[in-house]
Short mmCIF file of C-alpha atoms and ligand atoms in Angstrom, two decimals:
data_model
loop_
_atom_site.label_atom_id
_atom_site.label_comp_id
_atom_site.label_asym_id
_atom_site.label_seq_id
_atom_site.Cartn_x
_atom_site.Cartn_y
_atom_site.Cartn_z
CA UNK A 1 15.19 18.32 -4.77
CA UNK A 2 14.20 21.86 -3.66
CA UNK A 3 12.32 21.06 -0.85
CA UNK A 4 13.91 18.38 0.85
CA UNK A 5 16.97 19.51 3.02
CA UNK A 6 19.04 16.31 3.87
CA UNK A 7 18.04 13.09 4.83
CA UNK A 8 17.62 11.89 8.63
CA UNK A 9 18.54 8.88 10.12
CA UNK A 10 15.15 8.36 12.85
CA UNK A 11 17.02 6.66 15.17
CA UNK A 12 19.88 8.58 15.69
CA UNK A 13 18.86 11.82 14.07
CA UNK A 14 21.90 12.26 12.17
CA UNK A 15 22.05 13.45 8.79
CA UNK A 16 23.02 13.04 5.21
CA UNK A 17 23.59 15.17 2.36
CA UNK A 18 20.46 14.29 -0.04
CA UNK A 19 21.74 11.02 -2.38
CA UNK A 20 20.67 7.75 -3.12
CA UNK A 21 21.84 6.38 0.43
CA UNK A 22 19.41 4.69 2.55
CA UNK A 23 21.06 3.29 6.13
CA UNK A 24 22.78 5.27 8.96
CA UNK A 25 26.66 4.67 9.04
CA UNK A 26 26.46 4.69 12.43
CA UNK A 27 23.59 2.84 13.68
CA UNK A 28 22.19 1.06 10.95
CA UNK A 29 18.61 2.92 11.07
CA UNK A 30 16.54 4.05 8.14
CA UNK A 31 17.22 7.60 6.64
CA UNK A 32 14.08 9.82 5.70
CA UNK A 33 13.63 12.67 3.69
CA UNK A 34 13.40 16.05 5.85
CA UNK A 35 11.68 18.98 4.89
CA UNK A 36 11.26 22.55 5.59
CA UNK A 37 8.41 22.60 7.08
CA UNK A 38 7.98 26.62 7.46
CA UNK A 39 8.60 26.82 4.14
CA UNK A 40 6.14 24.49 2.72
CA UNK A 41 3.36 25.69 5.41
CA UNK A 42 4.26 29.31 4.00
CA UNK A 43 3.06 28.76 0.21
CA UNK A 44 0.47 25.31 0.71
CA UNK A 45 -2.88 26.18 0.78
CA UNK A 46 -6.03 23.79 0.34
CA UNK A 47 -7.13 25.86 -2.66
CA UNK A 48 -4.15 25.36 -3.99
CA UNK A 49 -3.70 22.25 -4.14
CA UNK A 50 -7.16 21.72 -5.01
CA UNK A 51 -6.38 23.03 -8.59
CA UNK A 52 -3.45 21.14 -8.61
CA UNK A 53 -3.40 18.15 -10.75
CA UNK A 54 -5.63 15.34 -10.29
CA UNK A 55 -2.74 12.75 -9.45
CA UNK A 56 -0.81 12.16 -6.34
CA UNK A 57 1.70 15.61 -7.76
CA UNK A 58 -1.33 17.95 -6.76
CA UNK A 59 0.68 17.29 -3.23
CA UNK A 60 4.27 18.30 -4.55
CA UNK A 61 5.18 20.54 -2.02
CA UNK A 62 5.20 17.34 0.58
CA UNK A 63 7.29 15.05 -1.55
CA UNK A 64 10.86 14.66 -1.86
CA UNK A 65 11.29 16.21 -5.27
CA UNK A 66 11.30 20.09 -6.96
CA UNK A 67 9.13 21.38 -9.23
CA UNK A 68 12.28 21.66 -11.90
CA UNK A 69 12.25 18.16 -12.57
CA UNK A 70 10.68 16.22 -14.90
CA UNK A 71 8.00 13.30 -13.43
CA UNK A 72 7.68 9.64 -14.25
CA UNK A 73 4.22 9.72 -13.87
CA UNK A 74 1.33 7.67 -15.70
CA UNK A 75 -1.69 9.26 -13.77
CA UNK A 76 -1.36 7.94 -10.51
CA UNK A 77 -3.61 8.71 -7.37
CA UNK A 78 -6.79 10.52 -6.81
CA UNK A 79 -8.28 7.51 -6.55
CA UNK A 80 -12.34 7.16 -5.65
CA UNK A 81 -13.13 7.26 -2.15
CA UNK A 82 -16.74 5.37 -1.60
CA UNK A 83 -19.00 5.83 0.95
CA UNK A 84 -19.87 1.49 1.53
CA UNK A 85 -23.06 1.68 3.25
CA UNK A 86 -24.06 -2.37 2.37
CA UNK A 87 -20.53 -3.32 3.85
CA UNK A 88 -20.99 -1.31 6.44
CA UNK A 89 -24.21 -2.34 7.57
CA UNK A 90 -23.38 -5.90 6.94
CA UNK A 91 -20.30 -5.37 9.49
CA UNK A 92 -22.25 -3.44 11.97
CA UNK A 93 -19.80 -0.10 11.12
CA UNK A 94 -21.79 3.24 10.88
CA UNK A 95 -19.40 5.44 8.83
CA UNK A 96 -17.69 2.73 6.47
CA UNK A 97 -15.55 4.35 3.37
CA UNK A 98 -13.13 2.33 1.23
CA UNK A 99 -10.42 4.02 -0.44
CA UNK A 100 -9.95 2.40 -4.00
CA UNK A 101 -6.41 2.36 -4.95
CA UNK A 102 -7.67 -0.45 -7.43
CA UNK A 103 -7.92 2.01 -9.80
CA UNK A 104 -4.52 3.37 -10.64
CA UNK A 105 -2.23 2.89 -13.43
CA UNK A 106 -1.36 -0.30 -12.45
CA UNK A 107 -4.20 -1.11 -10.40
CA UNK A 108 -2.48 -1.05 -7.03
CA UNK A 109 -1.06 1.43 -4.31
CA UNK A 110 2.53 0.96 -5.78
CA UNK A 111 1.93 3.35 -8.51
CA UNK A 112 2.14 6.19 -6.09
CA UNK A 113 5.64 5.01 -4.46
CA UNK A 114 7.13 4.37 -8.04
CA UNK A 115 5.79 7.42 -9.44
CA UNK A 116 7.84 9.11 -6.72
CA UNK A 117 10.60 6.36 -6.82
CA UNK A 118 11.40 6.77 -10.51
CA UNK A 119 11.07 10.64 -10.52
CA UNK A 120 14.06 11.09 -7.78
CA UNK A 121 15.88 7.76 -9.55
CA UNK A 122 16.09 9.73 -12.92
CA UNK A 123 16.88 13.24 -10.98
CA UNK A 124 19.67 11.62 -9.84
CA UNK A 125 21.14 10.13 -12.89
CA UNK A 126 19.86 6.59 -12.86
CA UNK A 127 19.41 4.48 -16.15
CA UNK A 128 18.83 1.36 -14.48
CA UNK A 129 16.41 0.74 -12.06
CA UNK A 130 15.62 -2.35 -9.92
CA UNK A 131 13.33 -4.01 -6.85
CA UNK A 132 12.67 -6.46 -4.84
CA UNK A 133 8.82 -7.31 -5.41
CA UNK A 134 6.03 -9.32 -3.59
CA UNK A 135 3.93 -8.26 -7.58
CA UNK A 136 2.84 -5.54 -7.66
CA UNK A 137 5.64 -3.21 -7.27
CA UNK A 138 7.27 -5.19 -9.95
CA UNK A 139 4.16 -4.52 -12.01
CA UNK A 140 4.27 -0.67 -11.57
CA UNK A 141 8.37 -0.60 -11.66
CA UNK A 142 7.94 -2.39 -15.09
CA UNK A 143 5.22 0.31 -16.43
CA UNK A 144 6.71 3.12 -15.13
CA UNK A 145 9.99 2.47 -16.85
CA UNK A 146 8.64 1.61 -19.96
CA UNK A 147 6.96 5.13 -20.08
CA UNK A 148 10.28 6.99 -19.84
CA UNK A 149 12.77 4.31 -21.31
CA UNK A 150 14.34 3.45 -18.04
CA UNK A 151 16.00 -0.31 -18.14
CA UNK A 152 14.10 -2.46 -15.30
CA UNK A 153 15.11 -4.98 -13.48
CA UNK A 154 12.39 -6.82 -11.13
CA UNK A 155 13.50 -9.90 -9.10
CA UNK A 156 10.26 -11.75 -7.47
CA UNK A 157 9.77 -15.02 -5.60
CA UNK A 158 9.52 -17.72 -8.28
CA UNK A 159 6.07 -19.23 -7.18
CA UNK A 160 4.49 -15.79 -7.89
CA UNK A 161 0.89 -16.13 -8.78
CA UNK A 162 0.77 -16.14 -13.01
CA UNK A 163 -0.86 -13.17 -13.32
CA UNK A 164 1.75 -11.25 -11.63
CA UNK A 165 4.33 -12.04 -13.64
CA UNK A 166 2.47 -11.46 -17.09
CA UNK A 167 1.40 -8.18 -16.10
CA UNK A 168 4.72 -7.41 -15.55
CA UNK A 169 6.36 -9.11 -18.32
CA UNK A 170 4.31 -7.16 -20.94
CA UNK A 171 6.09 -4.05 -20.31
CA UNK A 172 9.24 -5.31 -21.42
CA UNK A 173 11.00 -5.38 -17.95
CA UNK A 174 13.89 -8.35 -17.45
CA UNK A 175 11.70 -10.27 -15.07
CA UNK A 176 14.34 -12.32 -12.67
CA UNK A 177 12.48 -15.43 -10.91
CA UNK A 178 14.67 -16.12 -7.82
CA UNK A 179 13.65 -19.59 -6.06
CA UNK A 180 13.00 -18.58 -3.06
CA UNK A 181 10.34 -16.48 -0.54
CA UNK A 182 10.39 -12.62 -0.58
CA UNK A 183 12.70 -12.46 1.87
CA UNK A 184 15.61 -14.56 -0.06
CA UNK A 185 14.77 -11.70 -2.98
CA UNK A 186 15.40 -8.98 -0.87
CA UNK A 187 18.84 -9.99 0.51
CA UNK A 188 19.66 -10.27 -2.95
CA UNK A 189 19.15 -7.00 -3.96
CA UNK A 190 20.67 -5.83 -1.44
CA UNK A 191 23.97 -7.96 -2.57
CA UNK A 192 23.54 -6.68 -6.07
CA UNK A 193 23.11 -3.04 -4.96
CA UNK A 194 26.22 -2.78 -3.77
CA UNK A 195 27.44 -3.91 -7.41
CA UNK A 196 25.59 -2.47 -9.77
CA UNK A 197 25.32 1.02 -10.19
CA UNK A 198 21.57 0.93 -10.06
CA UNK A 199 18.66 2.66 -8.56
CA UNK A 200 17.37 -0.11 -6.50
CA UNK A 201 13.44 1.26 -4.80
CA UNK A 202 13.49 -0.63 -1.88
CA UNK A 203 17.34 -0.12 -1.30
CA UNK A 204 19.29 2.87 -2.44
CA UNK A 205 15.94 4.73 -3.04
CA UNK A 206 13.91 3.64 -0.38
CA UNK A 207 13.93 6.92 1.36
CA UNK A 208 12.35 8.74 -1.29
CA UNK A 209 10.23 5.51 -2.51
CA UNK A 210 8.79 5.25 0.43
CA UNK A 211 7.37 8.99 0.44
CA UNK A 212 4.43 8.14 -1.80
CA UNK A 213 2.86 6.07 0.30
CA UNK A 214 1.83 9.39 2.02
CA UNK A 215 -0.13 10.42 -0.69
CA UNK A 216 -3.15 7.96 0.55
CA UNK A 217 -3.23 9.97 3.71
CA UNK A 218 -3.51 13.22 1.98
CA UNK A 219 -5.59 12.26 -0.32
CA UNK A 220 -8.00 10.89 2.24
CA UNK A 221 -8.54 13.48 3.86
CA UNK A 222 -8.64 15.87 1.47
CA UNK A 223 -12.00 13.84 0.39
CA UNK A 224 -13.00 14.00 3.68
CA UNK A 225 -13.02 17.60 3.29
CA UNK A 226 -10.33 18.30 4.97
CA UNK A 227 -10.65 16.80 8.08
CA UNK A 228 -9.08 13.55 9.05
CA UNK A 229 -11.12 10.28 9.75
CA UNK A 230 -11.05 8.43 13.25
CA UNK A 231 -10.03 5.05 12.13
CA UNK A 232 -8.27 4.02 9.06
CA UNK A 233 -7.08 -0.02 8.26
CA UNK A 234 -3.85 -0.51 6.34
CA UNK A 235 -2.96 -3.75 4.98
CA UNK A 236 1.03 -4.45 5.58
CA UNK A 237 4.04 -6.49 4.22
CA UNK A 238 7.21 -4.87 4.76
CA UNK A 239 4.83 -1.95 7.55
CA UNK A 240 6.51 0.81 4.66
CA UNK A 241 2.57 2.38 3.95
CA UNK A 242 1.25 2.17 7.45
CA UNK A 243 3.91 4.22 8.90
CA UNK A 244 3.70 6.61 5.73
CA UNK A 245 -0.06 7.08 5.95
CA UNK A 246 0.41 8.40 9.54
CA UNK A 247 3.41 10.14 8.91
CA UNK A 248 1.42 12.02 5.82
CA UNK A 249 -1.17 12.74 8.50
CA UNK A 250 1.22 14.24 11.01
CA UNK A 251 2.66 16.60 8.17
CA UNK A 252 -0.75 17.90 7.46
CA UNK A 253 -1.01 18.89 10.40
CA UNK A 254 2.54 20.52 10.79
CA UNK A 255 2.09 22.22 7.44
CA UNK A 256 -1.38 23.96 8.69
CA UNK A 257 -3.43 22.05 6.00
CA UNK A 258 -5.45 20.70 8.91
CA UNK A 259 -6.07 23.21 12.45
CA UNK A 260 -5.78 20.18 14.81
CA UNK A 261 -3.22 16.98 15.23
CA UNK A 262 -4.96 13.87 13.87
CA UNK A 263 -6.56 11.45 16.34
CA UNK A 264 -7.06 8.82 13.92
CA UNK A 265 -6.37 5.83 15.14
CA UNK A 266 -4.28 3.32 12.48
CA UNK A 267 -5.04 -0.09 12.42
CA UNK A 268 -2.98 -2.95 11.02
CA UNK A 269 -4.24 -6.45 8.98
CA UNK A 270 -1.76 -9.52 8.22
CA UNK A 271 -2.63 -12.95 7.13
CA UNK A 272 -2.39 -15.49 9.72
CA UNK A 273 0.29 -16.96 7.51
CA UNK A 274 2.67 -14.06 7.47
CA UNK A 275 1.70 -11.91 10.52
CA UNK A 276 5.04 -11.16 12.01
CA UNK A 277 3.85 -7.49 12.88
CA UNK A 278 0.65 -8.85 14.58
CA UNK A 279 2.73 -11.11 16.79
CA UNK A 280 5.36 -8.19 17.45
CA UNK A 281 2.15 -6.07 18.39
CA UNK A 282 1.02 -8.71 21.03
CA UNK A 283 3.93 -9.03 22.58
CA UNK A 284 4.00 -5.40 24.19
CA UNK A 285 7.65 -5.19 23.02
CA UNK A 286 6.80 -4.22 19.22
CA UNK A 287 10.18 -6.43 18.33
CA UNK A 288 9.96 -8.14 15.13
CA UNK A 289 10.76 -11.85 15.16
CA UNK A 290 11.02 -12.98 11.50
CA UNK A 291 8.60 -15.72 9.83
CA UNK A 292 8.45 -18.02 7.13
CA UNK A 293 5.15 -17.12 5.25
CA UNK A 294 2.75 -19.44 4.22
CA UNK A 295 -0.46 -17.70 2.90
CA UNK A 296 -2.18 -16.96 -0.21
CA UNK A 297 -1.94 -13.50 0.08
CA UNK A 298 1.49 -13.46 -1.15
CA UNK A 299 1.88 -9.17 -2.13
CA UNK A 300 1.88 -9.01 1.71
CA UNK A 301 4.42 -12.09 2.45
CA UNK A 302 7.24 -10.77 4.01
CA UNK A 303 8.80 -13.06 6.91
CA UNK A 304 11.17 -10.29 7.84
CA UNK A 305 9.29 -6.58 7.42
CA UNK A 306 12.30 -3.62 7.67
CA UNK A 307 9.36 -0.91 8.85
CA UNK A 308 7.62 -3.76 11.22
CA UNK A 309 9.10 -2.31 14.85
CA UNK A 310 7.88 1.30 13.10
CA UNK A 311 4.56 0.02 11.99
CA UNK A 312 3.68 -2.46 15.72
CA UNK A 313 4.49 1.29 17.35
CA UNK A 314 2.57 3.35 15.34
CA UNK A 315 -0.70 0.94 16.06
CA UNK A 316 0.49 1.44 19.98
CA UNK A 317 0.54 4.71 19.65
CA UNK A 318 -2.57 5.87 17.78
CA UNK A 319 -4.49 3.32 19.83
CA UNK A 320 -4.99 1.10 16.69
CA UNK A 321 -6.04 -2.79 17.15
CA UNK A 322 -4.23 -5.35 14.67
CA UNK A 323 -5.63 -8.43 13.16
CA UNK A 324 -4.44 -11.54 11.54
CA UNK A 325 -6.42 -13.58 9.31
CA UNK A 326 -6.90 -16.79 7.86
CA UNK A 327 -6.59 -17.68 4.19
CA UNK A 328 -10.33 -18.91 4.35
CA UNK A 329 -11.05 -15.41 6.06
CA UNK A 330 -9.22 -13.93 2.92
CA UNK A 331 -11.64 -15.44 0.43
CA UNK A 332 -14.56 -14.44 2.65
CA UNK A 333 -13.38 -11.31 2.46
CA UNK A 334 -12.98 -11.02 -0.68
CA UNK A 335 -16.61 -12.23 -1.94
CA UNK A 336 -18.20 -9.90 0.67
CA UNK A 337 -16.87 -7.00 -0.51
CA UNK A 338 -17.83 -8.18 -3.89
CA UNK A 339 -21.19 -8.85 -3.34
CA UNK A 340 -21.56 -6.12 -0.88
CA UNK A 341 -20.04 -2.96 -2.87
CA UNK A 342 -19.18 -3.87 -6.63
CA UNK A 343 -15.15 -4.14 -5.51
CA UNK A 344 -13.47 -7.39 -6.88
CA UNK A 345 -10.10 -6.70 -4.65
CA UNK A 346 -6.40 -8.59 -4.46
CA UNK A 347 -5.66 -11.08 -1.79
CA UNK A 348 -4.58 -8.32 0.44
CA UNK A 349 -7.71 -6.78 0.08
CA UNK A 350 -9.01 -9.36 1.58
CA UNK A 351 -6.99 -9.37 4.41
CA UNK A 352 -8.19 -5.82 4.87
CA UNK A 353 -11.87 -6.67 5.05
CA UNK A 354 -11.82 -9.82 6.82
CA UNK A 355 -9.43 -7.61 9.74
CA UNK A 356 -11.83 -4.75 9.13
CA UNK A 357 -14.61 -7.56 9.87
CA UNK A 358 -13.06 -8.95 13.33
CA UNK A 359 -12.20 -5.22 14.09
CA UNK A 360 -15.73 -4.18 14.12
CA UNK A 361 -16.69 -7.38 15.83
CA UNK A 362 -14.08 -6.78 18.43
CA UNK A 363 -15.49 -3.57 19.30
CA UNK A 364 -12.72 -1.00 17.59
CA UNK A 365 -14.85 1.43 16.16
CA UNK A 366 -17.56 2.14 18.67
CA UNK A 367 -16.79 5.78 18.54
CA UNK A 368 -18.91 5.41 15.54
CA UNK A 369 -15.95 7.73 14.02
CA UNK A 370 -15.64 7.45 10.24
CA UNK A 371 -13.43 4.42 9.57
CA UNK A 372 -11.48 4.60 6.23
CA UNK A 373 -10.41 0.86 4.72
CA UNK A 374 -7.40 0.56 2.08
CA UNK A 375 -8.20 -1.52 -1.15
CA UNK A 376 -4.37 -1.30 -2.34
CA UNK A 377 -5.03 -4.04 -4.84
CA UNK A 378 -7.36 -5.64 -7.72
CA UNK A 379 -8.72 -9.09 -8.18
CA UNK A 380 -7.97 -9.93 -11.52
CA UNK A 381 -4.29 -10.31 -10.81
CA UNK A 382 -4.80 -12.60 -7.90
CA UNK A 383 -7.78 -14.17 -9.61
CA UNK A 384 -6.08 -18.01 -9.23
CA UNK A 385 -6.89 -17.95 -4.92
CA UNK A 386 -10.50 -18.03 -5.87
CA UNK A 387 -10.13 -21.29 -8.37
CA UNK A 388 -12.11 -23.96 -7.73
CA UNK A 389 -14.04 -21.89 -5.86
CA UNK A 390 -16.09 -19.76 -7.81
CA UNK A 391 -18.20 -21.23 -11.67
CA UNK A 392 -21.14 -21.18 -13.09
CA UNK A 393 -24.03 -21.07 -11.11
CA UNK A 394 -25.44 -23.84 -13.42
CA UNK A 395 -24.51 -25.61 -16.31
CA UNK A 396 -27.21 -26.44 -19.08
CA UNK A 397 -28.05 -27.44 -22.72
CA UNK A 398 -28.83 -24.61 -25.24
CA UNK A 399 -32.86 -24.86 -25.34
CA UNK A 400 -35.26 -22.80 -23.40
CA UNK A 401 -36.87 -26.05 -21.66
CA UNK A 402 -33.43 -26.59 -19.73
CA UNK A 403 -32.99 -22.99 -18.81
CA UNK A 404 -36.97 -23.06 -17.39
CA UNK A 405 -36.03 -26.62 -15.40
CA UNK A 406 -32.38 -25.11 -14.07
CA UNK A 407 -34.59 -21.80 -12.84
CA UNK A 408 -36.49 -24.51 -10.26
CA UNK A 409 -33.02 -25.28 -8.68
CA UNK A 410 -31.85 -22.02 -8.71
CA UNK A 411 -31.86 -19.21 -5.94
CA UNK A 412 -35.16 -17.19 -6.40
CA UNK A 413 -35.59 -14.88 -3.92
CA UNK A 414 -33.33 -12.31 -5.98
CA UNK A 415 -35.06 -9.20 -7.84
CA UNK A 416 -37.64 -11.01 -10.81
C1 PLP B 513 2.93 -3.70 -1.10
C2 PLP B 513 1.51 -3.84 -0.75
C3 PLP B 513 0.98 -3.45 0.50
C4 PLP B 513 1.75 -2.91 1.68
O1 PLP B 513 3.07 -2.91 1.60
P1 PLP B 513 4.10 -2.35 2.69
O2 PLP B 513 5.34 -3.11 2.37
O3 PLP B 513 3.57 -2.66 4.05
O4 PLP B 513 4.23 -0.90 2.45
C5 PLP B 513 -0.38 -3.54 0.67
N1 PLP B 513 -1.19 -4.03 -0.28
C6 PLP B 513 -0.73 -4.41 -1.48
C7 PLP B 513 -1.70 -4.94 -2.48
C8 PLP B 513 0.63 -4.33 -1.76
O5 PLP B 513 1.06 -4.72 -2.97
ZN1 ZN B 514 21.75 6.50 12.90
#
């Protein structure tokens, strides 16, 4: 791990020789990866990593593992970013673009922490690995190790929506249903950690899991051209991405990939149900005071976030807004972006549109800056929030007579 000098406790700055070890000693704060910054800015150049490859490993020099080793990696990142005009004029936004992390691997954002995640856990030895998992992380975990014959072990809330755990399953990973929320999995892990000599991601790796996440940021604004956007809205569960995609930011900066510090502005969307990060925002104290979630977008239900004090202070200080939603928002959400762009997107996606909705209402993004949303999940596993909702526009016998008397009823104002 070549580039990556120790790791660095960020509340108490001291340090630790690079391992899988993820809590201070001394204080109990998180340890991150840090780099040599002079070093990096000394070889990186645009054009280089411009004929990189097109995954997230294009930005190698800015993630916690060396060129020597060999990558879990099934194509992850470089994901679309689309201009959304019809969104965008439906929400009264004037530079709308929605960064589609629907399409990788796994078809969510997780791909680019596991990528990372299993690449350090088999550096360092690991023939086990395990998480905690809200879905999709178990889904990527599960792919990822079935690529390079690592043994998986995913524990997930039992009432995990069907298509979660099917799209895991198929990969051949031991799928452990623990009845409880996200937040009883979690502790669990962290029991079993200390027990098993595995490569837990969101324990003993979380450091260097967590380092993917920056990849969005990069990649961003490398499709911006190189210049960073004004606004961007990140969806959050445990706060891990948000504080990534502005730490990625930062780093582009400090590495000379962009001239000027970034003055975007990071915004944060919860569900109403499980918005624990929201509330800590509101408060003015950024304290997290843990919840019991209750929503239907359950990849983002965590009661008790470990980045949420990180994440609340970010917001404060880019001058972000946050937004909670309702699970009627959600669904709202979703269909408009459907209807509007193409985009069938996860329960979380829909918190991210119907927050990107009471954002613009609110007045966030009269700067008329470009304002960057994050899809970090697909529809089709989540598919079961919409039932009931959604059929056939009509149902009718097989003769041409029928179809001609349903056409009355229908909706014609649509193209002939
Ligand atoms: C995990 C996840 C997030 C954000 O997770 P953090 O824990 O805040 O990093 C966002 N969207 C989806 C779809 C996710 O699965
Ligand atoms: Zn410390």
């Amino acid at each position: 791990m070549a580039q990556v000098r120790e790791l660095r406790c960020r509340e108490c700055d001291r340090t630790y020789a690079v391992a899988p070890v993820h809590v201070c000693e001394f204080c109990f704060g998180p340890l991150e990866p840090v780099y040599d910054y002079d070093a990096i800015a000394a070889s990186v150049t645009r054009a280089g990593i411009e004929a990189g490859p097109r995954t997230i490993w294009r930005y190698s020099p800015l993630l916690p593992i060396g060129d020597g080793v060999e990558r879990v990696d099934l194509g992850t990142g470089c994901t679309p970013l689309i201009k959304a005009d019809n969104l965008a004029r439906e929400l009264g936004i004037k530079h709308l673009y929605l960064k589609n992390d629907m399409a990788n691997p796994t078809h969510s954002f997780k791909d680019r922490v596991v990528t990372v995640a299993l690449t350090a856990a088999r550096a360092m030895g690991f023939t086990t690995v395990a998480c905690a998992s809200t879905g999709n992380l178990a889904n990527s975990v599960a792919a990822h190790a079935a690529r390079v014959g690592l043994r998986a072990f995913v524990f997930i809330p039992a009432d995990l929506e069907e298509a979660k755990i099917i799209t895991t399953a198929v990969y051949g990973a031991n799928v452990v249903a623990v009845k409880g929320n996200y937040d009883h999995v979690n502790r669990l892990c962290s029991e079993i950690a200390q027990t098993m000599p595995w490569g837990f991601l969101n324990v003993n790796l979380r450091p260097f899991y967590s380092e993917g996440s920056k990849t969005l940021a990069f990649e961003v604004v490398e499709q911006l051209g190189w210049e960073a956007p004004e606004h961007i809205v990140v969806p959050a569960a445990s706060g891990s991405l948000l504080t990534k995609v502005h730490r990625g930011l930062s780093e582009l900066h400090r590495v000379g990939l962009l001239d000027t510090e970034p003055a975007t502005s990071i915004h944060l969307a919860q569900a109403e149900g499980c918005s624990p990060i929201v509330a800590a925002f509101r408060s003015g104290i950024d304290h997290i005071r843990p919840v019991k979630p209750q929503t239907i977008a359950k990849s983002l239900a965590i009661g008790n976030p470990a980045d949420g004090y990180y994440a609340a202070r970010v917001v404060r200080k880019t001058e972000g807004t946050a937004e909670a939603v309702s699970d009627d928002e959600i669904i709202a959400g979703i269909r408009l972006l459907a209807s509007t762009e193409g985009l069938f997107t996860e329960t979380a996606g829909g918190v991210t549109i119907a927050a990107l909705k009471r954002m613009a209402a609110a007045g966030a993004f009269q700067d008329d800056g470009r304002v960057v949303a994050l899809l970090t999940g697909m529809g089709l596993k989540t598919a079961e929030a919409l039932s009931g909702r959604l059929g056939p526009t009509v149902e009718i016998q097989p003769d041409l007579e029928a179809f001609r008397q349903a056409l009355d009823f229908l909706d014609l104002e649509g193209p002939a």
